[in-house]
Short mmCIF file of C-alpha atoms in Angstrom, two decimals:
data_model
loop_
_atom_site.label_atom_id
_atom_site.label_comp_id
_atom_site.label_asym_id
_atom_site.label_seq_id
_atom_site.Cartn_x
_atom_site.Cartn_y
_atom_site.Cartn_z
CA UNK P 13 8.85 31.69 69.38
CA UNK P 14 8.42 28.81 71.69
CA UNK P 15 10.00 28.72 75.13
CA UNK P 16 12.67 26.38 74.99
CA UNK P 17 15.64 25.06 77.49
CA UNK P 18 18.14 22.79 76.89
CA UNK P 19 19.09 20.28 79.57
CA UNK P 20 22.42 19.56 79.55
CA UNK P 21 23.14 15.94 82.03
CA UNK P 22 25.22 12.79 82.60
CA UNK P 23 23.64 9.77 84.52
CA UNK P 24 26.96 9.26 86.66
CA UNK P 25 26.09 12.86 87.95
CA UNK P 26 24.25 12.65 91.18
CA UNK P 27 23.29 16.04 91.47
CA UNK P 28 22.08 15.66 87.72
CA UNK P 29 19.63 13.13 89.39
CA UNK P 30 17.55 15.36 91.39
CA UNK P 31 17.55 17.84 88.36
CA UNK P 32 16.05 14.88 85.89
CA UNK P 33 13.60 13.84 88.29
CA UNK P 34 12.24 17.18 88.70
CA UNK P 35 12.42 19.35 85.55
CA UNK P 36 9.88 17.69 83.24
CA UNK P 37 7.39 18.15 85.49
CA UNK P 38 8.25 21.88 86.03
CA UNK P 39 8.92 22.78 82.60
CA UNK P 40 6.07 21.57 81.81
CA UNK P 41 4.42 23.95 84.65
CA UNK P 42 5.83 26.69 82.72
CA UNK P 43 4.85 25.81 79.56
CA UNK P 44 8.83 24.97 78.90
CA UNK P 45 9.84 22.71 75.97
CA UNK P 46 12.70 20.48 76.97
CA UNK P 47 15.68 19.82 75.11
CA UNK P 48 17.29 16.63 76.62
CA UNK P 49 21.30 16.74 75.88
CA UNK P 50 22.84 13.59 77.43
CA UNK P 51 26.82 14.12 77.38
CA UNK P 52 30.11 12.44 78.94
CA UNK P 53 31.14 14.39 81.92
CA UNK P 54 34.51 12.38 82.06
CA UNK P 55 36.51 13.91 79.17
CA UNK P 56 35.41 17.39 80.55
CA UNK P 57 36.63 16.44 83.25
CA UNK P 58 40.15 14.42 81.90
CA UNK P 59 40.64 17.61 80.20
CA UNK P 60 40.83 19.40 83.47
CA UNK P 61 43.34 17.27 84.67
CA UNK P 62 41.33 15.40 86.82
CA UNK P 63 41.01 11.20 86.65
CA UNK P 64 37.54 11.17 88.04
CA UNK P 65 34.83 13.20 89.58
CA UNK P 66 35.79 16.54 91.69
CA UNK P 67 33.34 14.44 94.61
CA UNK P 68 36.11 11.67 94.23
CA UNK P 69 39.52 13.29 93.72
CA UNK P 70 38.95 15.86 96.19
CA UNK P 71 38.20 14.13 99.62
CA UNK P 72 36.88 16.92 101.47
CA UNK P 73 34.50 18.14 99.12
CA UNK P 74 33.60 14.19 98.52
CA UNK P 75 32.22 13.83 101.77
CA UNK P 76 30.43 17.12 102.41
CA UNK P 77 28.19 16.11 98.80
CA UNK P 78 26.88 12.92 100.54
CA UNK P 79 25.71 14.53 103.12
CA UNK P 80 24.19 17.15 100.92
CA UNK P 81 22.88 14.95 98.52
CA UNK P 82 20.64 13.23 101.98
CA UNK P 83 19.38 16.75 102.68
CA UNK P 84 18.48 17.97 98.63
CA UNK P 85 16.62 14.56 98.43
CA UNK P 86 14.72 15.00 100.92
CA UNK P 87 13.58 18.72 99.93
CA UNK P 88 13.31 17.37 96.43
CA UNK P 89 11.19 14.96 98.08
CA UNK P 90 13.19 12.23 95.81
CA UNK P 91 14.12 8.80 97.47
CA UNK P 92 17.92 8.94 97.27
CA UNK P 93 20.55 5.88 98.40
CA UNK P 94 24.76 6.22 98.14
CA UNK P 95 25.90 4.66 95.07
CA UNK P 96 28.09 1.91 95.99
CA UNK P 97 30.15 2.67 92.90
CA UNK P 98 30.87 5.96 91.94
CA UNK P 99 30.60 8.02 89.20
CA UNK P 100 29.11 5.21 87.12
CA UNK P 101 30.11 4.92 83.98
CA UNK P 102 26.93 4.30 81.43
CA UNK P 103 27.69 4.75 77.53
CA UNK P 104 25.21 3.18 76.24
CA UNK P 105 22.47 4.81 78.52
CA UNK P 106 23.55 7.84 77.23
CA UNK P 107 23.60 6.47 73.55
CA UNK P 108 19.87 5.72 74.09
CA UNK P 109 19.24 9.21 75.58
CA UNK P 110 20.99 11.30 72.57
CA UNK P 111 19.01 8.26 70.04
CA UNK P 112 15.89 8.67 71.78
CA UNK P 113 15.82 12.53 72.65
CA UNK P 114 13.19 13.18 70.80
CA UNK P 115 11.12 10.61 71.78
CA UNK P 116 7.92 11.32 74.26
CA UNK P 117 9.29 8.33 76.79
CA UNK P 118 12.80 10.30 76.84
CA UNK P 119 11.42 12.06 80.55
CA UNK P 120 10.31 8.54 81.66
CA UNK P 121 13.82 6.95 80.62
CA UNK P 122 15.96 8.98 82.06
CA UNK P 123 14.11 8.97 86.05
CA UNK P 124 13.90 4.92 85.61
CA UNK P 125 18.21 4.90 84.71
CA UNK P 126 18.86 7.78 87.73
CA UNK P 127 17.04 5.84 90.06
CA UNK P 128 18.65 2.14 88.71
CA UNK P 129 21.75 4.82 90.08
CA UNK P 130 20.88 6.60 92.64
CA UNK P 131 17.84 4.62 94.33
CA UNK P 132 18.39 0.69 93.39
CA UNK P 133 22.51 1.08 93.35
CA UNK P 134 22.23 -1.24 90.35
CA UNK P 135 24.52 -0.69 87.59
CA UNK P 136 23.65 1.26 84.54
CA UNK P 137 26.38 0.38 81.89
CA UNK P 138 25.27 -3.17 80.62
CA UNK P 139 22.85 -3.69 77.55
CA UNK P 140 20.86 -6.05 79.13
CA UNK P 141 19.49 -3.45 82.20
CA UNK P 142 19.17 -0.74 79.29
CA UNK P 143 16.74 -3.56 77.34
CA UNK P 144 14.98 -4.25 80.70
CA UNK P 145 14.36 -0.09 81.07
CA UNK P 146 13.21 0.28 77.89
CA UNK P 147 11.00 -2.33 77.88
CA UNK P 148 9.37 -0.98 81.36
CA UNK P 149 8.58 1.93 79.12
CA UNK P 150 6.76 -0.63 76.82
CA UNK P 151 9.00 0.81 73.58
CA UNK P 152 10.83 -1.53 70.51
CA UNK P 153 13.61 -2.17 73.18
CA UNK P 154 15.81 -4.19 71.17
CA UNK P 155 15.13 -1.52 67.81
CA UNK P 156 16.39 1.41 69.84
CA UNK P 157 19.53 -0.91 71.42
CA UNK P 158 20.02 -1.24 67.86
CA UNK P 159 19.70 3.09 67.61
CA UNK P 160 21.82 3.46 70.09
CA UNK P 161 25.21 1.21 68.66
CA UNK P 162 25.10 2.66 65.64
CA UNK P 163 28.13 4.69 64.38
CA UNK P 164 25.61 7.34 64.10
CA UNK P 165 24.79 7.91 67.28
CA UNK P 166 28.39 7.24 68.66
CA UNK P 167 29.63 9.91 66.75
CA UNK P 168 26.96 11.74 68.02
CA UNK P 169 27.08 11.89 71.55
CA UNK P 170 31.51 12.47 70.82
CA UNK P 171 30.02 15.33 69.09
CA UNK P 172 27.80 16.31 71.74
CA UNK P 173 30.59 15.97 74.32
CA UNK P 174 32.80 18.31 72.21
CA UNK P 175 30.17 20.36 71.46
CA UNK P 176 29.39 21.20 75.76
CA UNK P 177 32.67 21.66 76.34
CA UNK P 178 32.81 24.29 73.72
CA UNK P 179 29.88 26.20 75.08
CA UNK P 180 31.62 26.29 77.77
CA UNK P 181 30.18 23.45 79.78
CA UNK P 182 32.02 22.33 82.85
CA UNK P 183 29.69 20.24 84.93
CA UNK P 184 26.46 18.61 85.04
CA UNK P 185 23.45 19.47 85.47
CA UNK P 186 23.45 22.46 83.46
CA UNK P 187 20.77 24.09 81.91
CA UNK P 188 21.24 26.30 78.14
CA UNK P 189 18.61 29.20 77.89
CA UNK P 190 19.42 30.82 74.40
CA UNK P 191 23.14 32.18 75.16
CA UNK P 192 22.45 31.95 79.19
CA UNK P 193 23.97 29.23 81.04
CA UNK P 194 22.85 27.91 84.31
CA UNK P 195 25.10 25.69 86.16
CA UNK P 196 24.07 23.15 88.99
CA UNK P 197 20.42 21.78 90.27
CA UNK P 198 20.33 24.97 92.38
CA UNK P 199 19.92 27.01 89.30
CA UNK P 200 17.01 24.69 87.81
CA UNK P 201 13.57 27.37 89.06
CA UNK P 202 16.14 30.70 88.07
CA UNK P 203 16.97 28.34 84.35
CA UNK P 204 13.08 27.74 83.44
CA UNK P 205 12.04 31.47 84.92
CA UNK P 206 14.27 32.46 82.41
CA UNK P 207 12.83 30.60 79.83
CA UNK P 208 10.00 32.40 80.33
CA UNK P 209 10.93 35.49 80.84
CA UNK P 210 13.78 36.12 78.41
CA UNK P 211 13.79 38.84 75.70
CA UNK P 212 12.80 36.99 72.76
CA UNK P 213 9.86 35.18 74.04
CA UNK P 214 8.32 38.22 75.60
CA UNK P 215 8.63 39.37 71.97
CA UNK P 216 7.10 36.60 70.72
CA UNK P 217 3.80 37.26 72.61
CA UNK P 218 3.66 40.59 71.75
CA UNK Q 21 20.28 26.34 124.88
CA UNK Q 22 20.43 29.50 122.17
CA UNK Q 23 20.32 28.53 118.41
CA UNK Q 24 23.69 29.53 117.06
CA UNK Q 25 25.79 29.04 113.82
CA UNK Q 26 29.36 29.37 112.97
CA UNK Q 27 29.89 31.79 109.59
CA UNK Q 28 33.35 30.37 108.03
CA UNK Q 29 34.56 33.01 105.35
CA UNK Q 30 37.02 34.46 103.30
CA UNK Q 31 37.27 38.31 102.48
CA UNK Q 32 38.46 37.50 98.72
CA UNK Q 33 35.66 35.08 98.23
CA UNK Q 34 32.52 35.83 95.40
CA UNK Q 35 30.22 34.15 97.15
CA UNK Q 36 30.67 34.80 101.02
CA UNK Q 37 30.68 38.91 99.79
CA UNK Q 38 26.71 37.83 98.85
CA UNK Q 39 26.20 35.93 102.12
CA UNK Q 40 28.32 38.36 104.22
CA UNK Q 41 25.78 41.18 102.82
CA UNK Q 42 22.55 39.33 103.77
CA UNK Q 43 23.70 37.20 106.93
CA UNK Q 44 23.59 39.45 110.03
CA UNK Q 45 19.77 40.73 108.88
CA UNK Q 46 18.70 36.93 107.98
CA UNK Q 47 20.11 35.27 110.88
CA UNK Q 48 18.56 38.57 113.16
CA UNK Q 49 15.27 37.83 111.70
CA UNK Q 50 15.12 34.15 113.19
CA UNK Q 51 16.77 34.55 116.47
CA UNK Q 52 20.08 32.74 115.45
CA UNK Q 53 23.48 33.94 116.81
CA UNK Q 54 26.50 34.09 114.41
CA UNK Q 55 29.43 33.47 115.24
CA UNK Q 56 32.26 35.47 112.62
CA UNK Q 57 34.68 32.87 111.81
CA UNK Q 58 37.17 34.52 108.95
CA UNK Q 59 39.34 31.97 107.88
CA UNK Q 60 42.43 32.10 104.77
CA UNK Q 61 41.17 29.89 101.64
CA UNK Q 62 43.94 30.01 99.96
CA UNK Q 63 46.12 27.52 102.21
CA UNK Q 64 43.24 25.53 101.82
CA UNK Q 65 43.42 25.62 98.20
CA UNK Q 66 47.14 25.01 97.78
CA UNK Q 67 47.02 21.82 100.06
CA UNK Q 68 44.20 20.81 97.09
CA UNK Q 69 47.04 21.35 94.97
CA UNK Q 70 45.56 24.64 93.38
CA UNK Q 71 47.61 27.55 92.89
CA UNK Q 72 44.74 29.74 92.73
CA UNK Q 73 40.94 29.89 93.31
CA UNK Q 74 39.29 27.41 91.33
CA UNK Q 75 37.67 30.23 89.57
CA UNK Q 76 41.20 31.36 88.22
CA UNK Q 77 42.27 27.27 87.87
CA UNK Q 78 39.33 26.29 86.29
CA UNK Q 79 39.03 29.00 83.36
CA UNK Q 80 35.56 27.46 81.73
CA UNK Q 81 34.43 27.48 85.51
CA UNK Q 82 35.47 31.59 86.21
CA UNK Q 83 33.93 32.66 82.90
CA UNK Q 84 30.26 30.92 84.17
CA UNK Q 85 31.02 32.22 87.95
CA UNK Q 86 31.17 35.90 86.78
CA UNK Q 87 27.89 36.11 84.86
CA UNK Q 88 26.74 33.80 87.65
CA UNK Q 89 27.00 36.58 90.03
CA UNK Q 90 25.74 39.26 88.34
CA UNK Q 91 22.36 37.15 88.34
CA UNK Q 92 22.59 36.13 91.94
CA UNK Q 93 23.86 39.70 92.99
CA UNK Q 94 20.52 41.11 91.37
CA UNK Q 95 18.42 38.34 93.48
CA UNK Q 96 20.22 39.59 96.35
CA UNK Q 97 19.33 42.98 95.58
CA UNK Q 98 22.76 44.05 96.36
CA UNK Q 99 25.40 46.26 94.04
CA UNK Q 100 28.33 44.05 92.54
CA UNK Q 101 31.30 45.02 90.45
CA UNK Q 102 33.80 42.25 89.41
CA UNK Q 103 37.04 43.01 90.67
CA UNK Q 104 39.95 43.94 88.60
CA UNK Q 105 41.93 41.37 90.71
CA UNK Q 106 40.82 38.49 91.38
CA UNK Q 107 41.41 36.43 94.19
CA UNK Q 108 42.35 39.68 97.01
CA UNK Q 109 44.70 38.93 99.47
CA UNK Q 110 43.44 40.33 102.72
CA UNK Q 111 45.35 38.69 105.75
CA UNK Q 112 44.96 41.94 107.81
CA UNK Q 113 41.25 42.46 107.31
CA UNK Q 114 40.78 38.59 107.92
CA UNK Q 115 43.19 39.59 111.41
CA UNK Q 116 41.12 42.53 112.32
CA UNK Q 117 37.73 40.39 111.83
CA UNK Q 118 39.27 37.99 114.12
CA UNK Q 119 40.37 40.05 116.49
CA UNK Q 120 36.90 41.78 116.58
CA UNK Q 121 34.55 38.48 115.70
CA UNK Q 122 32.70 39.46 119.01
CA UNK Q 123 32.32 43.28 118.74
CA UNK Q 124 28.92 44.48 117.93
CA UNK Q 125 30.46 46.11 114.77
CA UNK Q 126 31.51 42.71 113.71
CA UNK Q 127 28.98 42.69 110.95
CA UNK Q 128 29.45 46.18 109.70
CA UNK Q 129 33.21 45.93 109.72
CA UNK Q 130 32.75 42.96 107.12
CA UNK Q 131 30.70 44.17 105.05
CA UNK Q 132 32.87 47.45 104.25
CA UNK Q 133 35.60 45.42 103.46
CA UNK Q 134 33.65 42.97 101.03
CA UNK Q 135 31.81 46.27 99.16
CA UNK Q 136 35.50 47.55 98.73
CA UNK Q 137 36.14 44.58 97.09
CA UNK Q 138 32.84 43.37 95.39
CA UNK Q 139 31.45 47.06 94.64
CA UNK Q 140 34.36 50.00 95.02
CA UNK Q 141 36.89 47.46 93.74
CA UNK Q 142 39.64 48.57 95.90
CA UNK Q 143 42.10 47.23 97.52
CA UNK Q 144 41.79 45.59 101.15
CA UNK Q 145 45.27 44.85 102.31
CA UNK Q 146 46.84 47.87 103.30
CA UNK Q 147 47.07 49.25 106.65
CA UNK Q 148 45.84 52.38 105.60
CA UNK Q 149 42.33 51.07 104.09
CA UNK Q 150 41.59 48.79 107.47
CA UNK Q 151 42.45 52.26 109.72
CA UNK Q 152 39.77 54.28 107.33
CA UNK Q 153 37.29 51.19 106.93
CA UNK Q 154 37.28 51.04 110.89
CA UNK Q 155 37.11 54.77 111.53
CA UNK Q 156 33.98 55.07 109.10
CA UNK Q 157 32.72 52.40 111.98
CA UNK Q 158 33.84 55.15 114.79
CA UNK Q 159 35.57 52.66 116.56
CA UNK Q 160 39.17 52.90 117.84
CA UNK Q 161 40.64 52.21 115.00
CA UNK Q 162 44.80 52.25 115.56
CA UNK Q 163 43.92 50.08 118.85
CA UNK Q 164 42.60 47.73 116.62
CA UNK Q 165 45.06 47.48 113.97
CA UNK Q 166 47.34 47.13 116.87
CA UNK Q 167 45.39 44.00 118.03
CA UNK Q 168 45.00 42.20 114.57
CA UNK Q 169 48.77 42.95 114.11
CA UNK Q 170 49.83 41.01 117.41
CA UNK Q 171 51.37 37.61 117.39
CA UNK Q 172 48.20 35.72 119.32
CA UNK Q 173 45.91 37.00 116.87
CA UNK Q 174 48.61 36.31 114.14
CA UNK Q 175 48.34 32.86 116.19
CA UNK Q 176 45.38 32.15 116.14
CA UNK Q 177 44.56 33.38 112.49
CA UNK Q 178 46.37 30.35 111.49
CA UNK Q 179 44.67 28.03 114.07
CA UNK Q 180 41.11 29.14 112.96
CA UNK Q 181 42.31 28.30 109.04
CA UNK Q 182 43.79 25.13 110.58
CA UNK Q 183 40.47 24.25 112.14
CA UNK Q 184 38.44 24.71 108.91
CA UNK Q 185 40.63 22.04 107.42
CA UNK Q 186 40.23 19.74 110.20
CA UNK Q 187 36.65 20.33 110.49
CA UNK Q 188 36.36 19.40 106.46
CA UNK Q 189 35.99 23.21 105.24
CA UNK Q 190 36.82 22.91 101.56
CA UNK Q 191 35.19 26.64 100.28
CA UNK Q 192 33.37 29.61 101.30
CA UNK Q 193 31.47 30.69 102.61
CA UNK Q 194 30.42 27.53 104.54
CA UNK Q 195 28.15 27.32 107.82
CA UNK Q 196 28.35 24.93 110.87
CA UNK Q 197 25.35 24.48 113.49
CA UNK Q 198 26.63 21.81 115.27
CA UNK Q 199 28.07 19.17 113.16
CA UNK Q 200 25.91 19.86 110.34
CA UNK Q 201 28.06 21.89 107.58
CA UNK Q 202 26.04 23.68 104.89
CA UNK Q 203 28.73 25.20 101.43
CA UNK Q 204 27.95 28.06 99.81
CA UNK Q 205 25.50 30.72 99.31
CA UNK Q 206 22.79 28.68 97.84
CA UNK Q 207 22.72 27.09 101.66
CA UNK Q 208 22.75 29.95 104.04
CA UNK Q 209 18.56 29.74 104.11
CA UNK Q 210 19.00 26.23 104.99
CA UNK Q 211 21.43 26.66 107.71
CA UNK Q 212 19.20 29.19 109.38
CA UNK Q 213 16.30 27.19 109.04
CA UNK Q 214 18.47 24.50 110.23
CA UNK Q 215 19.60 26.02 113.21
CA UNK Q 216 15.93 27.17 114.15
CA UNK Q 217 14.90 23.72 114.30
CA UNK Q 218 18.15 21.09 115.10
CA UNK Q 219 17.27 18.85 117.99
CA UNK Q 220 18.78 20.66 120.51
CA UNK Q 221 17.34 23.55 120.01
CA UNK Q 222 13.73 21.74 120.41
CA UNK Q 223 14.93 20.40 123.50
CA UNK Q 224 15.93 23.32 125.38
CA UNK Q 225 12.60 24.91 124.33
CA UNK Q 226 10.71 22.40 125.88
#
């Protein structure tokens, strides 16, 4: 049995940044397989009762995560710059991500929208900066634009959305080992250790 | 100038029972003074418009948080039992620490009070539990209850809870060294480190 994770993210999520610019490269360490799983944070968090992000509708907490987010950059060694508009909303990056998950540029995709985010403060929602990514990556931009706006893959990522917040998923990043959750960038190193560690896979080797 | 941090916590708090058991030993080990700063989380809460800890609010939150600390628990190499009831109210024990913040049984007083919580599961509200958890210490214990039970330190109970609001103290356990605030457990390395090596503390070594 291969050793698999699931990585559960939104782009608007800024601690679901430093997680995508560091976990291919570790998982990969590890001998990992990655499972990307773009989703849409908001309705988890509309069905909380809550209009926006917990960083925006409560103040306090708000503030402290900028300053965090300055100091976990920095031991990410990850360039890192305050989004002038926050959370940002990005369907169709995320259409792209749950089209292209599969795909061996997915890794490559996701840093180049995060930093767009959370380095350039340029906006991630319109089709013609999702063309321009994709065509960095030297990929059929316009053919997987196309991917993406299908009723196929809309349905999709509503069905991926439904399906986090039945597994219990109530924040991003957060990483699926078999049945073991693992909430929060903090948790990435414990998430892939037990990838490699867990029951089944130490079975496997045997 | 010595290297010092301020330890903000809350007796019915998850997390600050993990830092609580490590702190003393960790900040010991680098020189650092702490400063005890108990503080009640729960007026903090309800001016967030939470009833509850978020852990009780937020029920897809609480279910992760429990398994969550069995994991971190083990890291900790400490015991941990969930706790039939969840948040504790503990407004004398959080009096007695204050009362007591600069004994030099500060540290042990704490952490009997957070393994009757987070280990014996017992209650820690009554008189009766803060006279035995104090004699166990061999410290005058009625002369103490006596203290945390006067109005200043009723006082000034409510001014320290006050001052982690104004000071933008949102959870526990948090850490100050200086201006620099560091939340949760998954920082305390950080704020030691941090208080081994903020300017000022450069400066007066020179």
């Amino acid at each position: 049995m291969k050793k698999t994770m699931e990585y559960w993210f939104d782009f608007g999520s800024n601690y679901s940044y430093i997680s995508t610019m560091r976990i291919e490269a570790l998982a990969a360490e590890k001998g990992v397989t990655l499972r990307w799983r773009p989703f849409l944070l908001g309705p988890i968090f509309q069905s909380q009762g809550w209009a926006s992000s917990p960083f925006v509708v409560q103040q306090a907490k708000g503030n402290y995560v900028w300053h965090d987010m300055v100091r976990e950059c920095r031991k990410a060694e990850i360039p890192w710059r305050r989004p002038t508009d926050f959370p940002r909303s990005s369907i169709l990056a995320h259409r792209v991500a749950l089209a292209g998950a599969e795909q061996p540029w997915i890794g490559a995709f996701c840093r180049r929208v995060m930093m767009r985010n959370f380095v350039c403060d340029q906006e991630i929602a319109s089709e013609s900066a999702m063309l321009r990514t994709l065509e960095e990556l030297g990929v059929d931009a316009p053919g997987w634009i196309a991917r993406a706006q299908n009723d196929d893959t809309k349905l999709a990522l509503r069905d991926q959305t439904e399906s986090a917040r039945d597994r219990g998923i109530f924040g991003a990043p957060t990483f699926l080992v078999g049945g073991e959750m693992f909430w929060g960038n903090d948790r990435l190193q414990d998430a892939i250790m037990h990838a490699c560690t867990a029951p089944s896979i130490v079975h496997a080797s045997t």
